[in-house]
Short mmCIF file of C-alpha atoms in Angstrom, two decimals:
data_model
loop_
_atom_site.label_atom_id
_atom_site.label_comp_id
_atom_site.label_asym_id
_atom_site.label_seq_id
_atom_site.Cartn_x
_atom_site.Cartn_y
_atom_site.Cartn_z
CA UNK A 1 74.08 119.83 194.42
CA UNK A 2 75.33 122.02 197.20
CA UNK A 3 79.04 122.80 196.59
CA UNK A 4 79.59 123.40 200.29
CA UNK A 5 78.75 119.76 201.03
CA UNK A 6 81.25 118.46 198.50
CA UNK A 7 84.21 116.58 200.00
CA UNK A 8 86.38 117.84 197.16
CA UNK A 9 86.45 121.62 197.01
CA UNK A 10 87.87 121.55 193.48
CA UNK A 11 84.95 119.51 192.12
CA UNK A 12 82.66 121.67 190.01
CA UNK A 13 78.94 121.92 190.64
CA UNK A 14 77.07 118.96 189.24
CA UNK A 15 80.25 116.99 188.46
CA UNK A 16 80.43 113.63 190.27
CA UNK A 17 83.64 112.92 192.09
CA UNK A 18 85.90 110.36 190.41
CA UNK A 19 86.24 107.01 192.22
CA UNK A 20 90.02 107.23 192.57
CA UNK A 21 89.69 110.50 194.46
CA UNK A 22 87.15 109.02 196.88
CA UNK A 23 89.49 106.20 197.88
CA UNK A 24 91.34 106.78 201.10
CA UNK A 25 95.12 106.96 201.20
CA UNK A 26 95.39 103.64 203.01
CA UNK A 27 93.22 101.71 200.57
CA UNK A 28 95.35 99.47 198.33
CA UNK A 29 94.62 99.59 194.63
CA UNK A 30 93.10 96.43 193.20
CA UNK A 31 94.46 95.26 189.83
CA UNK A 32 91.79 93.70 187.70
CA UNK A 33 92.90 90.46 186.09
CA UNK A 34 91.09 89.30 182.99
CA UNK A 35 90.97 85.54 182.47
CA UNK A 36 92.65 84.23 179.33
CA UNK A 37 90.08 82.54 177.11
CA UNK A 38 90.66 78.89 176.36
CA UNK A 39 90.61 78.54 172.58
CA UNK A 40 91.33 74.82 172.48
CA UNK A 41 87.66 73.70 172.46
CA UNK A 42 86.89 76.14 169.65
CA UNK A 43 89.93 75.13 167.64
CA UNK A 44 89.11 71.47 168.10
CA UNK A 45 85.85 71.98 166.22
CA UNK A 46 87.62 73.54 163.23
CA UNK A 47 88.21 71.06 160.44
CA UNK A 48 90.53 72.07 157.60
CA UNK A 49 90.76 69.76 154.59
CA UNK A 50 94.19 68.30 154.00
CA UNK A 51 94.27 69.62 150.44
CA UNK A 52 93.94 73.14 151.83
CA UNK A 53 96.79 72.58 154.29
CA UNK A 54 99.03 71.22 151.54
CA UNK A 55 98.77 74.52 149.66
CA UNK A 56 100.91 76.26 152.28
CA UNK A 57 104.61 75.64 152.98
CA UNK A 58 105.72 73.92 156.16
CA UNK A 59 108.01 75.65 158.65
CA UNK A 60 110.95 73.72 157.22
CA UNK A 61 110.07 74.86 153.70
CA UNK A 62 109.70 78.47 154.86
CA UNK A 63 113.12 78.37 156.49
CA UNK A 64 114.70 76.77 153.41
CA UNK A 65 113.37 79.58 151.23
CA UNK A 66 114.43 82.23 153.72
CA UNK A 67 117.92 80.72 153.98
CA UNK A 68 118.39 81.01 150.23
CA UNK A 69 117.63 84.72 150.40
CA UNK A 70 119.92 85.17 153.40
CA UNK A 71 122.80 83.55 151.54
CA UNK A 72 122.27 86.02 148.69
CA UNK A 73 122.70 88.90 151.14
CA UNK A 74 126.32 87.84 151.57
CA UNK A 75 127.00 87.80 147.83
CA UNK A 76 129.60 90.36 146.80
CA UNK A 77 128.53 93.37 144.79
CA UNK A 78 130.89 94.81 142.17
CA UNK A 79 131.33 98.13 143.98
CA UNK A 80 132.20 96.50 147.32
CA UNK A 81 135.41 94.49 147.78
CA UNK A 82 135.22 91.13 149.53
CA UNK A 83 137.55 92.07 152.36
CA UNK A 84 135.85 95.35 153.24
CA UNK A 85 135.04 94.74 156.90
CA UNK A 86 132.53 97.57 157.00
CA UNK A 87 130.48 96.13 154.18
CA UNK A 88 130.71 92.62 155.62
CA UNK A 89 129.31 94.05 158.84
CA UNK A 90 126.48 95.65 156.86
CA UNK A 91 125.58 92.30 155.34
CA UNK A 92 125.49 90.70 158.79
CA UNK A 93 123.33 93.55 160.09
CA UNK A 94 120.84 93.03 157.27
CA UNK A 95 120.70 89.24 157.70
CA UNK A 96 120.01 89.62 161.42
CA UNK A 97 117.25 92.13 160.70
CA UNK A 98 115.61 89.68 158.31
CA UNK A 99 115.72 86.83 160.84
CA UNK A 100 114.35 88.98 163.65
CA UNK A 101 111.57 90.20 161.37
CA UNK A 102 110.43 86.68 160.50
CA UNK A 103 110.45 85.52 164.11
CA UNK A 104 106.93 86.93 164.37
CA UNK A 105 105.94 87.00 160.69
CA UNK A 106 105.67 84.64 157.76
CA UNK A 107 107.04 84.71 154.23
CA UNK A 108 103.40 84.30 153.15
CA UNK A 109 102.76 87.80 154.51
CA UNK A 110 105.89 89.61 153.30
CA UNK A 111 108.10 88.96 150.29
CA UNK A 112 111.58 87.90 151.52
CA UNK A 113 113.27 89.67 148.62
CA UNK A 114 111.66 92.97 149.61
CA UNK A 115 112.44 92.45 153.30
CA UNK A 116 116.09 91.73 152.44
CA UNK A 117 116.33 94.91 150.38
CA UNK A 118 114.79 97.03 153.14
CA UNK A 119 117.04 95.37 155.71
CA UNK A 120 120.10 96.25 153.67
CA UNK A 121 119.00 99.88 153.40
CA UNK A 122 118.34 100.06 157.14
CA UNK A 123 121.66 98.35 157.95
CA UNK A 124 123.57 100.95 155.93
CA UNK A 125 121.99 103.68 158.03
CA UNK A 126 122.40 101.88 161.35
CA UNK A 127 126.12 101.13 160.90
CA UNK A 128 126.93 104.62 159.56
CA UNK A 129 128.12 103.21 156.26
CA UNK A 130 128.50 105.47 153.23
CA UNK A 131 125.04 106.57 151.97
CA UNK A 132 123.43 104.34 149.39
CA UNK A 133 120.30 105.39 147.54
CA UNK A 134 117.31 103.07 147.72
CA UNK A 135 117.12 103.18 143.93
CA UNK A 136 120.49 101.39 143.65
CA UNK A 137 119.28 98.62 145.94
CA UNK A 138 116.04 98.43 143.97
CA UNK A 139 117.99 97.80 140.77
CA UNK A 140 120.35 95.29 142.40
CA UNK A 141 117.56 93.28 144.05
CA UNK A 142 114.90 93.73 141.37
CA UNK A 143 112.29 95.43 143.56
CA UNK A 144 110.60 98.82 143.49
CA UNK A 145 112.19 101.75 145.30
CA UNK A 146 108.88 102.87 146.81
CA UNK A 147 108.24 99.35 148.14
CA UNK A 148 111.65 99.29 149.86
CA UNK A 149 110.98 102.58 151.65
CA UNK A 150 107.50 101.47 152.72
CA UNK A 151 108.77 98.12 154.01
CA UNK A 152 111.51 99.90 155.98
CA UNK A 153 108.89 101.37 158.32
CA UNK A 154 107.31 97.95 158.90
CA UNK A 155 110.76 96.51 159.54
CA UNK A 156 111.56 99.15 162.15
CA UNK A 157 108.27 98.44 163.92
CA UNK A 158 108.96 94.68 163.95
CA UNK A 159 112.47 95.29 165.34
CA UNK A 160 111.01 97.58 168.01
CA UNK A 161 113.51 100.17 166.76
CA UNK A 162 116.43 98.15 168.17
CA UNK A 163 118.86 98.68 165.30
CA UNK A 164 122.30 98.08 166.85
CA UNK A 165 123.82 94.70 165.99
CA UNK A 166 127.14 93.36 167.32
CA UNK A 167 128.68 91.35 164.50
CA UNK A 168 131.45 88.71 164.64
CA UNK A 169 133.38 90.53 161.91
CA UNK A 170 134.66 93.24 164.24
CA UNK A 171 135.83 90.60 166.69
CA UNK A 172 137.52 88.74 163.84
CA UNK A 173 139.61 91.81 162.96
CA UNK A 174 140.83 91.86 166.56
CA UNK A 175 141.84 88.21 166.22
CA UNK A 176 143.65 89.11 162.97
CA UNK A 177 145.68 91.71 164.86
CA UNK A 178 146.55 89.20 167.59
CA UNK A 179 147.66 86.63 165.01
CA UNK A 180 149.78 89.25 163.28
CA UNK A 181 151.57 89.99 166.56
CA UNK A 182 152.11 86.29 167.12
CA UNK A 183 153.53 85.92 163.62
CA UNK A 184 156.33 88.30 164.56
CA UNK A 185 157.40 86.14 167.47
CA UNK A 186 160.04 83.43 167.16
CA UNK A 187 157.66 80.74 168.38
CA UNK A 188 155.05 81.15 165.63
CA UNK A 189 156.99 82.84 162.81
CA UNK A 190 157.30 79.61 160.85
CA UNK A 191 153.62 78.73 161.25
CA UNK A 192 151.94 82.08 160.61
CA UNK A 193 153.47 83.23 157.34
CA UNK A 194 151.90 86.13 155.46
CA UNK A 195 150.02 83.93 152.99
CA UNK A 196 148.81 81.74 155.87
CA UNK A 197 147.38 84.77 157.69
CA UNK A 198 145.55 85.81 154.54
CA UNK A 199 144.13 82.32 154.11
CA UNK A 200 143.01 82.20 157.75
CA UNK A 201 141.18 85.50 157.34
CA UNK A 202 139.47 84.35 154.15
CA UNK A 203 138.40 81.02 155.65
CA UNK A 204 137.13 82.61 158.86
CA UNK A 205 135.13 85.27 157.00
CA UNK A 206 133.58 82.58 154.82
CA UNK A 207 132.54 80.57 157.90
CA UNK A 208 131.05 83.66 159.54
CA UNK A 209 129.03 84.36 156.39
CA UNK A 210 127.77 80.78 156.45
CA UNK A 211 126.71 81.15 160.08
CA UNK A 212 124.99 84.42 159.19
CA UNK A 213 122.70 82.48 156.87
CA UNK A 214 121.49 80.36 159.81
CA UNK A 215 119.79 81.23 163.11
CA UNK A 216 122.85 80.52 165.26
CA UNK A 217 123.56 84.22 165.84
CA UNK A 218 120.16 84.59 167.51
CA UNK A 219 121.30 82.36 170.39
CA UNK A 220 125.10 82.76 170.44
CA UNK A 221 127.26 85.78 171.25
CA UNK A 222 129.18 87.23 168.28
CA UNK A 223 132.62 86.67 169.83
CA UNK A 224 131.83 82.95 170.22
CA UNK A 225 131.01 82.80 166.52
CA UNK A 226 134.27 84.57 165.64
CA UNK A 227 136.29 82.21 167.85
CA UNK A 228 134.51 79.23 166.30
CA UNK A 229 135.39 80.44 162.80
CA UNK A 230 139.09 80.90 163.61
CA UNK A 231 139.29 77.62 165.51
CA UNK A 232 138.03 75.76 162.45
CA UNK A 233 140.36 77.73 160.20
CA UNK A 234 143.41 77.05 162.42
CA UNK A 235 142.63 73.34 162.70
CA UNK A 236 143.65 73.00 159.06
CA UNK A 237 147.22 74.06 159.91
CA UNK A 238 150.00 72.05 161.49
CA UNK A 239 150.15 73.09 165.16
CA UNK A 240 147.09 75.24 164.53
CA UNK A 241 145.45 74.04 167.72
CA UNK A 242 148.44 75.28 169.71
CA UNK A 243 148.14 78.67 168.00
CA UNK A 244 144.47 78.86 168.93
CA UNK A 245 145.22 77.92 172.54
CA UNK A 246 147.84 80.68 172.71
#
């Protein structure tokens, strides 16, 4: 090959010019589209005996099992008081991680107890809560420490490293402050006594925990969930609907 005849002076001797460099500036690039294979004919020929299908849980059974583990995430631990908003937020973080993880995975692939433990460890880090060793979680949830750490990496990959969760608990503390201000006014002083405010907070937090064990938070904004919880709590009071409207 004669280098003087090369259209690209930077091309070395004997090296063929790459196709993208030969294309002119005005030539539009063509995007190759690969057809999606139709798997329906192939799947139609697959015959699975019913006794084999019955060995595996249905989607409803999977969700029932997962819900039981999610409800355990909101159980109180001895070292963490019930009304600690930071720890309640951690529990909500972990429950959301678990649900997002199983959107694309099955409980037949990964043990829910282990996923819950890893989610709790990751939630503590994500929400800047006080450090908690994986060994403590391993003892509390009856799993191995090494398994929790290993599952944490798989959890991060499934979450696409999107760790920030907006929980209804922080919105509920804002509502608590608003109700406290209203309780000091003449209009609502008789309705919002101190014990009533405490009961409203307890009822609302309990409702939020119940919602956290479902998939509602995957489709609803957290402030809607907080407002729902306080609306249901206030409905139990005389003139509670008027307080909620205010």
